[in-house]
Coordinates of C-alpha atoms and ligand atoms in Angstrom, one line a residue:
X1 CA -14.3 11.1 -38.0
X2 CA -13.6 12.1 -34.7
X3 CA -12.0 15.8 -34.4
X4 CA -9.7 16.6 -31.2
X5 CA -9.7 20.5 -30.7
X6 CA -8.0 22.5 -28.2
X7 CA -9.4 25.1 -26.5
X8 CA -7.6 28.1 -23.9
X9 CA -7.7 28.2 -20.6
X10 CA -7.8 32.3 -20.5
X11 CA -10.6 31.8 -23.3
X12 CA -12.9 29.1 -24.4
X13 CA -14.0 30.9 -27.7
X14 CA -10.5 29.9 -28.9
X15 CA -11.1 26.3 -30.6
X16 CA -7.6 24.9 -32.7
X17 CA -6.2 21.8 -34.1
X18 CA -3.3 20.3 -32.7
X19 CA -0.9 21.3 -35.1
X20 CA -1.7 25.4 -34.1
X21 CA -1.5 24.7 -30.0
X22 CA 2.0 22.6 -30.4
X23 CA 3.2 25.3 -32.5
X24 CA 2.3 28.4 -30.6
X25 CA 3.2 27.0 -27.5
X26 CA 1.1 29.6 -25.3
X27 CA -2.6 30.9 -26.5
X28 CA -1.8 34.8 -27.4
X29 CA -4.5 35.6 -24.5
X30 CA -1.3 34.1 -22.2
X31 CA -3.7 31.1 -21.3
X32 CA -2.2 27.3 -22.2
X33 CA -4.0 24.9 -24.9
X34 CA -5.9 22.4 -23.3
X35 CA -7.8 19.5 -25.1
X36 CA -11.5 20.3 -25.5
X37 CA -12.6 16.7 -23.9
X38 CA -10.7 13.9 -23.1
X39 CA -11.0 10.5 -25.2
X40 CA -11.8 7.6 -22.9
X41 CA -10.5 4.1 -23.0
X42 CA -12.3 1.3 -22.9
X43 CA -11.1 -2.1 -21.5
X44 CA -11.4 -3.6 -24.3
X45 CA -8.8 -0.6 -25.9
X46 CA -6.5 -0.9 -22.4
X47 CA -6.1 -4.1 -22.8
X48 CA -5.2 -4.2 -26.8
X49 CA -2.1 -2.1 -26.0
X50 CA -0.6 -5.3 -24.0
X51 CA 1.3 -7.0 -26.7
X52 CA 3.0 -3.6 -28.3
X53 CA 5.8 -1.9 -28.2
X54 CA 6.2 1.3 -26.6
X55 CA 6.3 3.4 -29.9
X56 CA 3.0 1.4 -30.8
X57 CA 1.3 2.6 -27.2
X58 CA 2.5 6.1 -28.1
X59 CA 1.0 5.7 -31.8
X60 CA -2.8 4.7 -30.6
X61 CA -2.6 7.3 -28.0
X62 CA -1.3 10.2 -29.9
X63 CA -4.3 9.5 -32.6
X64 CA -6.7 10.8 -30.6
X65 CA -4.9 13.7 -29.7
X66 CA -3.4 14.7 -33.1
X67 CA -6.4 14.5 -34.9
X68 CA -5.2 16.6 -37.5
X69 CA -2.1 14.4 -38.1
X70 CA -2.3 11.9 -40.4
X71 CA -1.3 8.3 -39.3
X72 CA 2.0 8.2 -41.3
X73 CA 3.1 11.6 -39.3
X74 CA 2.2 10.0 -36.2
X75 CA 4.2 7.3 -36.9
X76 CA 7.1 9.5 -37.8
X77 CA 6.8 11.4 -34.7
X78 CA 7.2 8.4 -32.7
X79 CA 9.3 5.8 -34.5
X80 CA 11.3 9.0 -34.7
X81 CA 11.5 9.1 -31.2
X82 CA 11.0 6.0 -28.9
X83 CA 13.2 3.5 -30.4
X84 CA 16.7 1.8 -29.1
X85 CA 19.1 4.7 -30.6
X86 CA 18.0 7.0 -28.2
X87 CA 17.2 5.0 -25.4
X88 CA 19.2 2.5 -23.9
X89 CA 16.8 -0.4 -22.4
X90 CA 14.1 -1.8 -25.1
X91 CA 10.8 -0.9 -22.9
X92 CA 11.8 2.6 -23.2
X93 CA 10.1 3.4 -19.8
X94 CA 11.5 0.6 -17.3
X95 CA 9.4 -0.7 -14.6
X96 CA 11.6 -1.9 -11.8
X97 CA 10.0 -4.5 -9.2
X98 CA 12.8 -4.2 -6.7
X99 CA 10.5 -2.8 -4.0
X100 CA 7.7 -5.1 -2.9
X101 CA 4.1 -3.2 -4.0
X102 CA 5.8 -0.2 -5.2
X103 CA 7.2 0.0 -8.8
X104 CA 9.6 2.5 -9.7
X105 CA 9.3 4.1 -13.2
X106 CA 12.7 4.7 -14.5
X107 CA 11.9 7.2 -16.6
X108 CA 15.8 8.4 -17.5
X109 CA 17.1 6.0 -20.1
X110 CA 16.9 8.4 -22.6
X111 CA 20.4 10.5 -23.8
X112 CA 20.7 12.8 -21.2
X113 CA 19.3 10.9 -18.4
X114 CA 16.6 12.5 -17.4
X115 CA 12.5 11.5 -17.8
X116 CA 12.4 15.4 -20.0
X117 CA 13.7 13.6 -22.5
X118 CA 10.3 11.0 -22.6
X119 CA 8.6 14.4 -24.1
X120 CA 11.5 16.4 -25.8
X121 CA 12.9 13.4 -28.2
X122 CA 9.4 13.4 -29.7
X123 CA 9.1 17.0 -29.3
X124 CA 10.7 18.2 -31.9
X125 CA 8.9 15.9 -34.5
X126 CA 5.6 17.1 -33.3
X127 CA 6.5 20.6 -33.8
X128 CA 8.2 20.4 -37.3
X129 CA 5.4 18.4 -38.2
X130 CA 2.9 20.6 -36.9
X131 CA 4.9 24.0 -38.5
X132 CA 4.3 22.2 -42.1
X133 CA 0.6 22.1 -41.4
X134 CA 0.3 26.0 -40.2
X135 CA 3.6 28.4 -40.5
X136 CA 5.6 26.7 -43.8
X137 CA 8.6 28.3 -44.4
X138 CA 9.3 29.9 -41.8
X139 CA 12.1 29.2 -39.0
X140 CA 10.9 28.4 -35.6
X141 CA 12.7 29.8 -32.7
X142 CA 12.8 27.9 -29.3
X143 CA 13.1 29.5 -25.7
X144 CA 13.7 27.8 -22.8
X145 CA 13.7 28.5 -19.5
X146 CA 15.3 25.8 -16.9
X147 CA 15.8 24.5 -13.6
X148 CA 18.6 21.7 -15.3
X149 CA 16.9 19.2 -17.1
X150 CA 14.9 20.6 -19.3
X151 CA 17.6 22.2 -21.2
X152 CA 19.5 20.3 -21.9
X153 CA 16.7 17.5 -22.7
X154 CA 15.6 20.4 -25.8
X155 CA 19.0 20.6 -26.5
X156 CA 19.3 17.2 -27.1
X157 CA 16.0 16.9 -28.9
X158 CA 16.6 19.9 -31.4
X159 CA 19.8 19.7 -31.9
X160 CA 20.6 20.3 -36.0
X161 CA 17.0 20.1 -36.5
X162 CA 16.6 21.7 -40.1
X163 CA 14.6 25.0 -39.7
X164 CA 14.8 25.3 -35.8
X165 CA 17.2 27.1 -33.3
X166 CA 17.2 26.6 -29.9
X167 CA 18.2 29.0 -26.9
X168 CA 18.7 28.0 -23.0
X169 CA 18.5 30.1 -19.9
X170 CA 19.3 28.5 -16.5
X171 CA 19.9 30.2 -13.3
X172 CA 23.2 30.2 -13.1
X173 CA 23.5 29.1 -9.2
X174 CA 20.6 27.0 -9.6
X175 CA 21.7 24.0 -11.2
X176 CA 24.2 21.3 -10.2
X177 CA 27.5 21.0 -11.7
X178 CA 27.1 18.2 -14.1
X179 CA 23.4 19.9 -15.1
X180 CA 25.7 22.9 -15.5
X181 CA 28.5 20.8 -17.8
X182 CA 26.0 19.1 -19.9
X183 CA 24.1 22.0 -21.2
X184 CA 27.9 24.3 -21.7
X185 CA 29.5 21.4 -23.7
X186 CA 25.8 21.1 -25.5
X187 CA 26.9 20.3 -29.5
X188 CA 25.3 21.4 -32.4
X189 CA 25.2 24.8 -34.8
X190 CA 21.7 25.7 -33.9
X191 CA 21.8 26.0 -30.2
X192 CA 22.6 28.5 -27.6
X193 CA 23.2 28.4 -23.5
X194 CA 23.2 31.1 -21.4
X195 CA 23.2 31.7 -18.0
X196 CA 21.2 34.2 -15.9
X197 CA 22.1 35.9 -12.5
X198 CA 18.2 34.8 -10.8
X199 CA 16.7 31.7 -9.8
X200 CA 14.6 29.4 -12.2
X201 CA 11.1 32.2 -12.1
X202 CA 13.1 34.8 -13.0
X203 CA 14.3 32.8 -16.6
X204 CA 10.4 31.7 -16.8
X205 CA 9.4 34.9 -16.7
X206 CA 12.0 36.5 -18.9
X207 CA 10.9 33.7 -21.5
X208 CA 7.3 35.1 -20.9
X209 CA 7.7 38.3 -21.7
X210 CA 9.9 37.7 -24.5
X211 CA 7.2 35.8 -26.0
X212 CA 5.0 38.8 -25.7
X213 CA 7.5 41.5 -26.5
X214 CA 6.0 43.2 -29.3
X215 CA 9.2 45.2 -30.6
X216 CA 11.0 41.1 -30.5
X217 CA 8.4 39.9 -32.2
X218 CA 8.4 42.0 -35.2
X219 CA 12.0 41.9 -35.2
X220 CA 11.7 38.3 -35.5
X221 CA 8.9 38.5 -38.6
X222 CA 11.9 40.3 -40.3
X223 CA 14.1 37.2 -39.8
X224 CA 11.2 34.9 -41.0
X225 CA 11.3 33.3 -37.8
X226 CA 8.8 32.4 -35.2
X227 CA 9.5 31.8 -31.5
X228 CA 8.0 28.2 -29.8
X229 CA 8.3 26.8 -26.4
X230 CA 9.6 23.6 -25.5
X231 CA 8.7 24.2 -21.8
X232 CA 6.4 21.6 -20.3
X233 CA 3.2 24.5 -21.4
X234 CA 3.6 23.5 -24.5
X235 CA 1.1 20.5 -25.4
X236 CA 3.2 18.4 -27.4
X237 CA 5.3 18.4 -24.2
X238 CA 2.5 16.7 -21.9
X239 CA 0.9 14.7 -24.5
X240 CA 4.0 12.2 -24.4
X241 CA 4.0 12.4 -20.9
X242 CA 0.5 11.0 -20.8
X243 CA 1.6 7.9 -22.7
X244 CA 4.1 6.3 -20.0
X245 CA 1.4 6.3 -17.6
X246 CA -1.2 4.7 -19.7
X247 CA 1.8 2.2 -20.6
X248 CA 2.7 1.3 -17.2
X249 CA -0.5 0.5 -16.2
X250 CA -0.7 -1.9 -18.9
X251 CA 3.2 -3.4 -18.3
X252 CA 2.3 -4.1 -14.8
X253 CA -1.4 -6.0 -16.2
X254 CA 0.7 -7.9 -18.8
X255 CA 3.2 -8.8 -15.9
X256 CA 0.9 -10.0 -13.9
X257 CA 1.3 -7.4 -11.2
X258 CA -2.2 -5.9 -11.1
X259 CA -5.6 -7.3 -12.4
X260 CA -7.4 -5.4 -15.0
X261 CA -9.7 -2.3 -13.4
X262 CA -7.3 -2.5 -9.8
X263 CA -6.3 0.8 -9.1
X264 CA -2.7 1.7 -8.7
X265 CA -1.4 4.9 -7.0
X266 CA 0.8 7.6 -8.6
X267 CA 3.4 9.1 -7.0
X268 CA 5.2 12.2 -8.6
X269 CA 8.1 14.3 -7.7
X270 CA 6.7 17.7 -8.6
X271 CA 7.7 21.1 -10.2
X272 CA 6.0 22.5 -13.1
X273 CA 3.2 20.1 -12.3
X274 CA 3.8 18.5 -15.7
X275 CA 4.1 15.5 -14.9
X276 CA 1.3 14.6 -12.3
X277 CA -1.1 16.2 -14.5
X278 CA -0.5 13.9 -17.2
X279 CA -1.0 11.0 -14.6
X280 CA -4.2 12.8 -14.2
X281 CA -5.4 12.7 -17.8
X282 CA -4.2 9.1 -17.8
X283 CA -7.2 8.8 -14.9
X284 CA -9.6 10.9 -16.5
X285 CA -9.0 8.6 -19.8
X286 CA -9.9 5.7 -17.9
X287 CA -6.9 4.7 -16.4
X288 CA -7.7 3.0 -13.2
X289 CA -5.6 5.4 -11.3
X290 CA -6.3 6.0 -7.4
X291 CA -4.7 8.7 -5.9
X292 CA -2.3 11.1 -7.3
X293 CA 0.2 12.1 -4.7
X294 CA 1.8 15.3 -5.1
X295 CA 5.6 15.3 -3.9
X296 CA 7.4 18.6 -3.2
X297 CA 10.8 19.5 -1.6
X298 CA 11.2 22.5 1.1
X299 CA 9.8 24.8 -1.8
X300 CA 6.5 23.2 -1.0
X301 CA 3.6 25.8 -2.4
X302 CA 2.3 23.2 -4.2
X303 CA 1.9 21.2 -0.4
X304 CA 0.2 24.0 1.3
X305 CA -2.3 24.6 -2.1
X306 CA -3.6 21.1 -2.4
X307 CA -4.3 21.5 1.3
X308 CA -5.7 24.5 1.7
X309 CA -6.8 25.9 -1.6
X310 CA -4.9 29.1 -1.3
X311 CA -2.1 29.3 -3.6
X312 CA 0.6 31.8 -2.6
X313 CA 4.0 32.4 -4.0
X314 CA 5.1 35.2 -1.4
X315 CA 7.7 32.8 0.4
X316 CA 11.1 31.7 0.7
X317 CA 12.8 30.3 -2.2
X318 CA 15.1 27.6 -1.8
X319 CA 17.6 25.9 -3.1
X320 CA 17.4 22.6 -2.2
X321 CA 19.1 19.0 -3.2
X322 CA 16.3 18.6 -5.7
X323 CA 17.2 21.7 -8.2
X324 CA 14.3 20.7 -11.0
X325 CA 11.3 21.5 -8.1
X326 CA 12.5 24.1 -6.9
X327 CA 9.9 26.2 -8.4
X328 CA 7.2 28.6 -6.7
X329 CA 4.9 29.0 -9.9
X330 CA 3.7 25.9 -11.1
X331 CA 2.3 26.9 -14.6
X332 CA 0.6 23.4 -15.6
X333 CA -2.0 24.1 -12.3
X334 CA -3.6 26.2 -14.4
X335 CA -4.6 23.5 -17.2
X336 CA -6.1 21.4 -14.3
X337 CA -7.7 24.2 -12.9
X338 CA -9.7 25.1 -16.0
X339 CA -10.7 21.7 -16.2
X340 CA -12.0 21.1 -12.2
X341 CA -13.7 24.5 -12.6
X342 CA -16.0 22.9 -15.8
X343 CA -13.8 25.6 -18.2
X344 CA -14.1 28.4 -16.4
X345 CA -12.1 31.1 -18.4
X346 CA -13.1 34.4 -16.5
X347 CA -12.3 32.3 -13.3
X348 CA -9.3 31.4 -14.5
X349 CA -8.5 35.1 -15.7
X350 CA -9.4 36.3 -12.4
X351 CA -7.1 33.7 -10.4
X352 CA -3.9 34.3 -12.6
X353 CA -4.3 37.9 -12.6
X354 CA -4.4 37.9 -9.4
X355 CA -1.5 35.8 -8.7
X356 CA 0.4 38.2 -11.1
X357 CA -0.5 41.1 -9.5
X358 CA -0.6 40.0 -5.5
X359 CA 1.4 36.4 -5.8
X360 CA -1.6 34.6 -4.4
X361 CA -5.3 33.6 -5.2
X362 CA -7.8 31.1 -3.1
X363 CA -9.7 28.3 -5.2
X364 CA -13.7 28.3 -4.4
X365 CA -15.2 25.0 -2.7
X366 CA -16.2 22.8 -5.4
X367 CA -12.8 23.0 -6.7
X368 CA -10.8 22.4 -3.2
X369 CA -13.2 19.4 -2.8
X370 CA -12.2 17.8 -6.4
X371 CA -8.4 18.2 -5.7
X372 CA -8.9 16.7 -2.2
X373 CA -10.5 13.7 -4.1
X374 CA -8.1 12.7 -7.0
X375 CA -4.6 14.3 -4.6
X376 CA -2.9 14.1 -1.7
X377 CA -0.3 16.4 -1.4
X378 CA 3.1 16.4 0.8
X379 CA 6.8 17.4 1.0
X380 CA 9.9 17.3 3.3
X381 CA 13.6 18.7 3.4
X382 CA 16.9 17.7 2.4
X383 CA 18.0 15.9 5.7
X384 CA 14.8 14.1 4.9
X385 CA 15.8 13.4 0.9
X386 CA 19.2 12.0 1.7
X387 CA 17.7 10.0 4.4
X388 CA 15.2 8.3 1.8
X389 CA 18.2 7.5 -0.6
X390 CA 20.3 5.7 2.3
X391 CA 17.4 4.0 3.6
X392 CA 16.2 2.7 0.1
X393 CA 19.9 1.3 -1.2
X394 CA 20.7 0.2 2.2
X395 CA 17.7 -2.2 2.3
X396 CA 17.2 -2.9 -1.5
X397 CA 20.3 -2.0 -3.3
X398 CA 18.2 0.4 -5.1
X399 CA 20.0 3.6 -6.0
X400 CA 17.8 6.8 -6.3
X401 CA 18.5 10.7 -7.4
X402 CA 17.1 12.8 -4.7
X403 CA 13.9 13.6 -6.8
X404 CA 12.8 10.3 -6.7
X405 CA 13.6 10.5 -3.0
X406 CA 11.9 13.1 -2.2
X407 CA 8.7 11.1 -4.0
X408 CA 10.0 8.1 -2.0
X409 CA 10.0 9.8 1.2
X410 CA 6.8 11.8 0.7
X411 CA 4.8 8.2 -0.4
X412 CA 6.0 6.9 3.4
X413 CA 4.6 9.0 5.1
X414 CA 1.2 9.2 3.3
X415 CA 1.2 5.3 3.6
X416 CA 2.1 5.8 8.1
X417 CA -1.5 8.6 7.6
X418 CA -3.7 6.8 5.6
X419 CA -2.6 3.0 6.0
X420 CA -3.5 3.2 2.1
X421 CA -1.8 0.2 0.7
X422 CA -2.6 -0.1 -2.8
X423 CA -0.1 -1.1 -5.3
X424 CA 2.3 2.1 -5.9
X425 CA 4.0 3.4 -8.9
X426 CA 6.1 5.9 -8.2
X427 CA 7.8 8.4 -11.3
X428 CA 11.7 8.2 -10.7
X429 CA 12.5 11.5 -13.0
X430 CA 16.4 11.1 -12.8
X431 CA 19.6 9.1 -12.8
X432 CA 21.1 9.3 -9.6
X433 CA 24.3 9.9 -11.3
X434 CA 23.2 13.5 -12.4
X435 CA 22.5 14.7 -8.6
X436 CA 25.6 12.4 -7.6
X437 CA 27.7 15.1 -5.2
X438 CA 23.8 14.9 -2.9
X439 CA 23.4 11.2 -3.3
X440 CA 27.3 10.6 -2.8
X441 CA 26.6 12.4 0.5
X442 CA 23.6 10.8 1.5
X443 CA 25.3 7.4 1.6
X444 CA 28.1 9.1 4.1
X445 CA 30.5 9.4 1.3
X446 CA 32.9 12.4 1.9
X447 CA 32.1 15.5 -1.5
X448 CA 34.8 17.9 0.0
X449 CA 37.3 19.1 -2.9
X450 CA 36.2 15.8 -5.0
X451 CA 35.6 17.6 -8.6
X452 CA 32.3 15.8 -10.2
X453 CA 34.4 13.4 -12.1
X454 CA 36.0 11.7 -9.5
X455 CA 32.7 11.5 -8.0
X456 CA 31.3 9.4 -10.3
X457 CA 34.5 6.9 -10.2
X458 CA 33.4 6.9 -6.0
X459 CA 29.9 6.4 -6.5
X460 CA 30.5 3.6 -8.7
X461 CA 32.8 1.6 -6.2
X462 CA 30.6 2.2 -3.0
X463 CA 27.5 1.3 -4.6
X464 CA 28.2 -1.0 -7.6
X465 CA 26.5 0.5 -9.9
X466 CA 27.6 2.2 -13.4
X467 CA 27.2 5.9 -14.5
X468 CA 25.7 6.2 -17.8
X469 CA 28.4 7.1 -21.0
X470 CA 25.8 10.1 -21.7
X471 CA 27.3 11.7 -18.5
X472 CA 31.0 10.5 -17.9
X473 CA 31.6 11.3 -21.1
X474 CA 31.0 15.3 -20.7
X475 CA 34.4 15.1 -19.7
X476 CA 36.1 15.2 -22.3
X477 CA 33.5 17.5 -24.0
X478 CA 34.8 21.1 -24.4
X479 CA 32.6 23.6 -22.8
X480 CA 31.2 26.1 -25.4
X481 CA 29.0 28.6 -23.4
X482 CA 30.6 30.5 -21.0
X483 CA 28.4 33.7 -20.8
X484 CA 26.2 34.9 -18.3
X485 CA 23.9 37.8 -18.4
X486 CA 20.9 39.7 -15.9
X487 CA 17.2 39.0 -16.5
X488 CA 16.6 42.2 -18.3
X489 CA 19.2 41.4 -20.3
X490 CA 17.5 38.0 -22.0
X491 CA 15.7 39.8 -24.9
X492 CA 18.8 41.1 -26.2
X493 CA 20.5 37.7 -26.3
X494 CA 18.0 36.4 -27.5
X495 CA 17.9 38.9 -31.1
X496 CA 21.6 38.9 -31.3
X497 CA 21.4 34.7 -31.3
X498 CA 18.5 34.9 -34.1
X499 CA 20.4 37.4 -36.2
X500 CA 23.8 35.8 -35.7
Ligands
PLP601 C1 11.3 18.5 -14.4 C2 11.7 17.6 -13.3 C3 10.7 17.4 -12.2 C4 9.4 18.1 -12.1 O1 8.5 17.8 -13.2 P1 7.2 18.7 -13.5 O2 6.6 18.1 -14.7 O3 7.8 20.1 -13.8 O4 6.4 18.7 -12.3 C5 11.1 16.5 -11.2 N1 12.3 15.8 -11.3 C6 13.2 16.0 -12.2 C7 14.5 15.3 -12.2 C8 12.9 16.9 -13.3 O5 13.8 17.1 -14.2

């Protein structure tokens, strides 16, 4: 039978199931768990996913990643997960065909809006399942660090989850207000929110070196609990991710969009660099992906490093209209890294290190020329964003967040460089409703001393469209967590929540 292992990308000796990466999160050398080889899909496989649901999609894909699962567990994991209770259109990741050429992947219909929840609803089957195969017994502790939607996605997902806790930092300036309301009015009696005086790389970090900390740590063995990510390094956080691609290709075959083996480009808004890099895996499966275009806001390091090679964090930070990529370390470059370098670990070690150390490190040839051929890389500002979103509903009624405009915006202008024009599918990664006060604005609406309620009832009427429940209905939700506390202050929080 065929055996998925996964492997480090700070040491290829290391050699696990599935079960082992999704529940230690991070490799204890601090590299991330990749998959040893990727399994490739034949047409014949492709085209057998046509006729199935999306849970069914997931199910053949996830077997040959969770080799280690058995076939009941998978189908657990994702009946669990992708069904109608939790999202609130039938196709679970909607396609919409508004824009001649260039489909737009709605990837927020889950509860809180937001495509983080296409990985966390199924996250936290994954990992119980996985923590029955390696750790039994004992409690799993999650930390998260956010730029908005990620917390309160995990929230969401682990919410009353029997032998879980979860705890949330965001930066507390660095979110918008209804990010900010969702997470503080978060329910549930295993879950925690706190804010942090930083921007999102401070909360990463903290997270980080909490994971490391060994004094935490063997407080923690006393409390029989182990800590777990739910942050997008985690595995059972991409492999989901993974599966929407795969199943729009075959959505737009089945609708007669594209003929089998035509290649369709992707288009991501990026951050963590999640996302795109599942689009990749998606090609390197067999896919028939073209280009993968990288989409960035003013915080564009990702921009200059897919055109240059040279990777350096020692910038200005911004905080922009697009909160969830504003982000100057993109941890999930690494994973693709060991992979265009043929597993490379000492590479990869020296890289890292040296990013740590100086905030910067400069990719050798072979690897600049492999990211040249599978990305093209771009970004642009907010004037640029809000300009997108007018542009967009003015001439197809089509209403975006300012993530997906920024994708929007930077797929325009790689289309006015390269006259590429083959078919398009571009990730939409929010509900415009959650970045409303920026999208509101875009359209010429007037924000000043409108509260984000009233908002909503405005953005309605000018653009006939409705705000999900999931959203308007934080306000009548009482807000829970208050607190806000300094970086160096994190670990604390974090023992005093786990012996509360
Ligand atoms: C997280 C997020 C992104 C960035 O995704 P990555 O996988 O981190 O690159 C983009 N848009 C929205 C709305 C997000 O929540």
């Amino acid at each position: 039978m065929f055996v998925m292992n996964y492997k480090s990308t700070r040491d290829v000796k290391v050699n696990v199931p599935s079960a082992y990466a999704i529940s230690q999160g991070l490799s204890s050398d601090g590299g991330l768990f990749v998959p040893e080889n990727l399994p490739k899909l034949s047409e014949e496989k492709i085209m057998s996913l046509c006729d199935m649901s999306y849970a069914e999609r997931a199910y053949e894909i996830f077997r040959l990643f969770l080799t280690d699962f058995t076939d009941d567990e998978i189908k657990h994991c994702v009946n669990g997960a992708y069904n109608d209770k939790n999202f609130a259109t039938d196709n679970i990741a909607e396609i919409s065909h508004l824009i001649p050429g260039t489909y737009i992947l709605e990837l927020w219909h889950g509860p809180t809006c937001a495509f983080k929840d296409m990985a966390l609803q199924i996250l936290p089957y994954l990992l119980t399942t996985s923590a029955k195969k390696t750790i039994d017994g004992k409690k799993i502790s999650i930390l998260v660090a956010t730029s908005g939607d990620t917390g309160k996605a995990a929230l969401e997902g682990f919410k009353d989850v029997d032998g879980t806790s979860i705890m949330v930092f965001y930066p507390e300036d660095g979110v918008s207000n209804m990010q900010k309301r969702q997470m503080t009015t978060q329910e549930g009696s295993n879950v925690n929110v706190c804010a942090v005086v930083g921007n999102f790389d401070d909360c990463q970090s903290g997270v980080k070196q909490i994971f490391t900390d060994k004094s935490v740590i063997a407080q923690l063995e006393k409390a029989n609990t182990v800590f777990s990510s739910a942050n997008s390094i985690n595995w059972g956080r991409l492999a989901p991710q993974i599966i929407y691609y795969v199943s729009s290709y075959v959505q737009l075959v089945k609708d007669g969009e594209l003929k089998y083996g035509e290649k369709l480009n992707v288009v991501v808004p990026t951050g963590n660099f999640g996302n795109i890099l599942a689009a990749y895996y998606a090609k390197q499966m067999g896919i028939p992906i073209g280009k993968l275009i990288c989409a960035s806001n003013a915080n564009n390091v990702l921009t200059d490093f897919i055109n240059t090679g040279i990777y350096d964090r020692n910038r200005k930070f911004y905080t922009t209209v697009s909160p969830s990529m504003d982000i100057l370390i993109s941890s999930n470059l690494e994973r693709l890294l060991y992979h265009l370098t043929g597993e490379n670990d000492k590479l990869i070690n020296e890289w890292f290190t040296a990013l740590k150390n100086d905030g910067r490190y400069e990719v050798n040839d072979s690897v600049k020329a492999a990211i040249k051929e599978n990305f093209y890389a771009g970004c642009c500002d907010d004037e640029q964003t809000k300009g997108a979103i007018k542009e967009v509903f003015d001439e197809y009624s089509y209403l975006m967040d300012t993530h997906t405009a920024v994708a929007y915006k930077v797929y325009e202008d790689y289309k006015k460089k390269t006259g590429d024009n083959t078919k398009t599918l571009i990730a939409s990664t929010a509900n415009p409703y959650k970045f409303g006060f920026a999208v509101y604005d875009a359209l010429g609406g007037e924000t000043e001393g409108v509260d984000e309620f009233e908002l909503i009832g405005k953005l309605e009427k000018l653009t006939k469209t409705t705000c999900p429940k999931a959203l308007s209905d934080t306000k009548n939700k009482p807000v829970r967590f208050t607190g806000s506390i300094k970086p160096e202050e994190m670990a604390e929080a974090v023992l005093e929540f786990i012996n509360k």
